[in-house]
Amino acid sequence: MTCTGGGVSPEARLIEERLAESRSNLQDSVSLGRRDVEERLYTIAVECRKPNWDGSGAEPISDATHSLAHSFLAALPLGSSMPTVGAEPDGQITFEWHRSAHRTLSVSIDPERRVHYSALLGASRMHGEEPFFGEIPEPIVNIIGRLDRF
């Protein structure tokens, strides 16, 4: 959990800025491949911004969806593994953590600030839909943690 916005003095604001900067630098160095995922996300947003980008009637990736996907990526817990990223024909952006046929998580971001997820962890199957307002929903954080532990 990140606590921000608590102080009003110039010193408190400086500390908050430095903490945010440190968190960003740490995430860049600890999370292998984060920069690659960000670059791929940008490429997808550019290549899939027009209707029918796949030649089969796909919906375009909106600026809102791209922005939310970027926020989702930035909100991943420090030290968590990085997902692959892709575009869906319905205009959503998908992040996927695939460890094996029986250990995988797929998260789709839509422009309405909703994340849809589906996971398979051994014999356990989980799926759902959660609002996204800048923090990764707890069920998804827990699933990523379980994938990263084993």
CSV table of C-alpha atoms in Angstrom, one decimal:
chain,number,residue,atom,x,y,z
A,1,MET,CA,0.0,0.0,0.0
A,2,THR,CA,1.3,3.5,-0.9
A,3,CYS,CA,0.3,6.4,1.4
A,4,THR,CA,0.3,9.7,-0.3
A,5,GLY,CA,-1.3,13.1,0.1
A,6,GLY,CA,-1.0,13.2,3.8
A,7,GLY,CA,1.4,16.1,4.3
A,8,VAL,CA,0.8,19.8,3.4
A,9,SER,CA,4.2,21.3,4.2
A,10,PRO,CA,6.8,21.7,1.5
A,11,GLU,CA,8.9,19.1,3.2
A,12,ALA,CA,6.1,16.6,3.2
A,13,ARG,CA,5.5,17.2,-0.5
A,14,LEU,CA,9.2,16.8,-1.2
A,15,ILE,CA,9.2,13.5,0.7
A,16,GLU,CA,6.2,12.3,-1.3
A,17,GLU,CA,7.8,13.2,-4.6
A,18,ARG,CA,11.0,11.4,-3.6
A,19,LEU,CA,9.1,8.3,-2.5
A,20,ALA,CA,7.2,8.2,-5.8
A,21,GLU,CA,10.5,8.7,-7.8
A,22,SER,CA,12.2,6.0,-5.7
A,23,ARG,CA,9.3,3.6,-6.2
A,24,SER,CA,9.4,4.1,-10.0
A,25,ASN,CA,13.2,3.6,-10.1
A,26,LEU,CA,12.9,0.5,-8.0
A,27,GLN,CA,10.2,-0.9,-10.1
A,28,ASP,CA,12.2,-0.3,-13.2
A,29,SER,CA,15.2,-2.2,-11.8
A,30,VAL,CA,13.4,-5.0,-10.0
A,31,SER,CA,10.6,-5.8,-12.4
A,32,LEU,CA,12.4,-7.5,-15.2
A,33,GLY,CA,11.1,-6.4,-18.5
A,34,ARG,CA,8.9,-3.6,-17.4
A,35,ARG,CA,10.3,-1.2,-20.0
A,36,ASP,CA,9.8,-3.8,-22.7
A,37,VAL,CA,6.2,-4.3,-21.6
A,38,GLU,CA,5.6,-0.5,-21.7
A,39,GLU,CA,7.1,-0.3,-25.2
A,40,ARG,CA,4.9,-3.2,-26.4
A,41,LEU,CA,1.9,-1.5,-24.8
A,42,TYR,CA,2.6,1.7,-26.7
A,43,THR,CA,3.2,-0.2,-30.0
A,44,ILE,CA,-0.1,-2.0,-29.6
A,45,ALA,CA,-1.9,1.3,-28.9
A,46,VAL,CA,-0.5,2.8,-32.1
A,47,GLU,CA,-1.0,-0.2,-34.3
A,48,CYS,CA,-4.5,-1.0,-33.1
A,49,ARG,CA,-6.0,2.5,-32.9
A,50,LYS,CA,-8.0,2.2,-36.1
A,51,PRO,CA,-11.2,0.1,-36.7
A,52,ASN,CA,-10.6,-3.3,-38.3
A,53,TRP,CA,-6.9,-3.3,-37.3
A,54,ASP,CA,-6.9,-7.1,-37.6
A,55,GLY,CA,-8.7,-7.3,-40.9
A,56,SER,CA,-11.6,-9.1,-39.2
A,57,GLY,CA,-13.6,-6.2,-37.9
A,58,ALA,CA,-11.7,-5.6,-34.6
A,59,GLU,CA,-12.7,-2.6,-32.5
A,60,PRO,CA,-10.0,0.1,-32.1
A,61,ILE,CA,-7.9,0.4,-28.9
A,62,SER,CA,-9.1,3.8,-27.5
A,63,ASP,CA,-6.8,6.3,-25.8
A,64,ALA,CA,-8.8,5.7,-22.6
A,65,THR,CA,-8.1,2.0,-22.7
A,66,HIS,CA,-4.4,2.6,-23.4
A,67,SER,CA,-4.1,5.1,-20.5
A,68,LEU,CA,-5.9,2.7,-18.1
A,69,ALA,CA,-3.6,-0.2,-19.2
A,70,HIS,CA,-0.6,2.0,-18.6
A,71,SER,CA,-1.9,2.9,-15.1
A,72,PHE,CA,-2.6,-0.8,-14.4
A,73,LEU,CA,1.0,-1.7,-15.4
A,74,ALA,CA,2.4,1.1,-13.2
A,75,ALA,CA,0.3,-0.1,-10.2
A,76,LEU,CA,1.6,-3.7,-10.2
A,77,PRO,CA,3.2,-4.6,-6.8
A,78,LEU,CA,6.9,-4.0,-6.6
A,79,GLY,CA,8.9,-7.1,-7.4
A,80,SER,CA,6.0,-8.8,-9.2
A,81,SER,CA,6.7,-10.5,-12.5
A,82,MET,CA,5.8,-8.7,-15.7
A,83,PRO,CA,3.1,-9.9,-18.0
A,84,THR,CA,2.9,-10.1,-21.8
A,85,VAL,CA,0.6,-7.6,-23.4
A,86,GLY,CA,-1.8,-7.9,-26.3
A,87,ALA,CA,-4.9,-6.4,-28.0
A,88,GLU,CA,-8.3,-8.1,-28.2
A,89,PRO,CA,-10.7,-7.7,-31.1
A,90,ASP,CA,-13.3,-6.1,-28.8
A,91,GLY,CA,-10.9,-3.1,-28.2
A,92,GLN,CA,-9.6,-4.2,-24.8
A,93,ILE,CA,-5.9,-4.6,-23.8
A,94,THR,CA,-4.9,-7.9,-22.2
A,95,PHE,CA,-2.1,-8.6,-19.8
A,96,GLU,CA,-1.2,-12.3,-19.4
A,97,TRP,CA,1.0,-14.1,-16.9
A,98,HIS,CA,1.5,-17.6,-18.3
A,99,ARG,CA,3.6,-20.1,-16.3
A,100,SER,CA,2.2,-23.3,-17.7
A,101,ALA,CA,-1.0,-24.8,-19.0
A,102,HIS,CA,-2.3,-25.0,-15.4
A,103,ARG,CA,-0.9,-21.8,-14.0
A,104,THR,CA,-2.0,-18.7,-15.9
A,105,LEU,CA,-3.7,-15.4,-15.4
A,106,SER,CA,-5.3,-13.1,-18.1
A,107,VAL,CA,-6.5,-9.6,-17.2
A,108,SER,CA,-8.4,-7.4,-19.8
A,109,ILE,CA,-8.7,-3.7,-19.4
A,110,ASP,CA,-11.8,-1.9,-20.9
A,111,PRO,CA,-12.4,1.8,-21.3
A,112,GLU,CA,-15.1,1.8,-18.6
A,113,ARG,CA,-12.5,1.4,-15.8
A,114,ARG,CA,-13.3,-2.3,-15.5
A,115,VAL,CA,-10.8,-5.2,-15.3
A,116,HIS,CA,-11.9,-8.7,-16.3
A,117,TYR,CA,-9.8,-11.5,-15.1
A,118,SER,CA,-9.6,-15.3,-15.5
A,119,ALA,CA,-7.0,-17.5,-13.9
A,120,LEU,CA,-6.1,-21.2,-13.6
A,121,LEU,CA,-4.0,-22.3,-10.7
A,122,GLY,CA,-3.8,-26.0,-10.8
A,123,ALA,CA,-7.3,-27.3,-10.2
A,124,SER,CA,-8.5,-23.9,-9.0
A,125,ARG,CA,-10.3,-21.6,-11.5
A,126,MET,CA,-11.0,-18.0,-10.7
A,127,HIS,CA,-12.6,-15.3,-12.8
A,128,GLY,CA,-14.4,-12.0,-12.2
A,129,GLU,CA,-14.8,-8.3,-13.0
A,130,GLU,CA,-13.6,-5.5,-10.8
A,131,PRO,CA,-13.5,-1.7,-11.0
A,132,PHE,CA,-10.1,-0.1,-11.6
A,133,PHE,CA,-9.3,3.3,-10.1
A,134,GLY,CA,-5.5,3.2,-10.0
A,135,GLU,CA,-5.0,0.3,-7.6
A,136,ILE,CA,-4.9,-3.3,-8.7
A,137,PRO,CA,-7.9,-5.1,-7.3
A,138,GLU,CA,-7.1,-7.4,-4.4
A,139,PRO,CA,-8.1,-10.7,-6.1
A,140,ILE,CA,-5.7,-10.0,-9.0
A,141,VAL,CA,-2.9,-9.0,-6.6
A,142,ASN,CA,-3.4,-12.3,-4.8
A,143,ILE,CA,-3.4,-14.4,-8.0
A,144,ILE,CA,-0.2,-12.7,-9.2
A,145,GLY,CA,1.4,-13.4,-5.9
A,146,ARG,CA,0.4,-17.0,-6.1
A,147,LEU,CA,1.8,-17.3,-9.6
A,148,ASP,CA,5.1,-15.7,-8.6
A,149,ARG,CA,5.6,-17.9,-5.5
A,150,PHE,CA,5.5,-21.2,-7.4
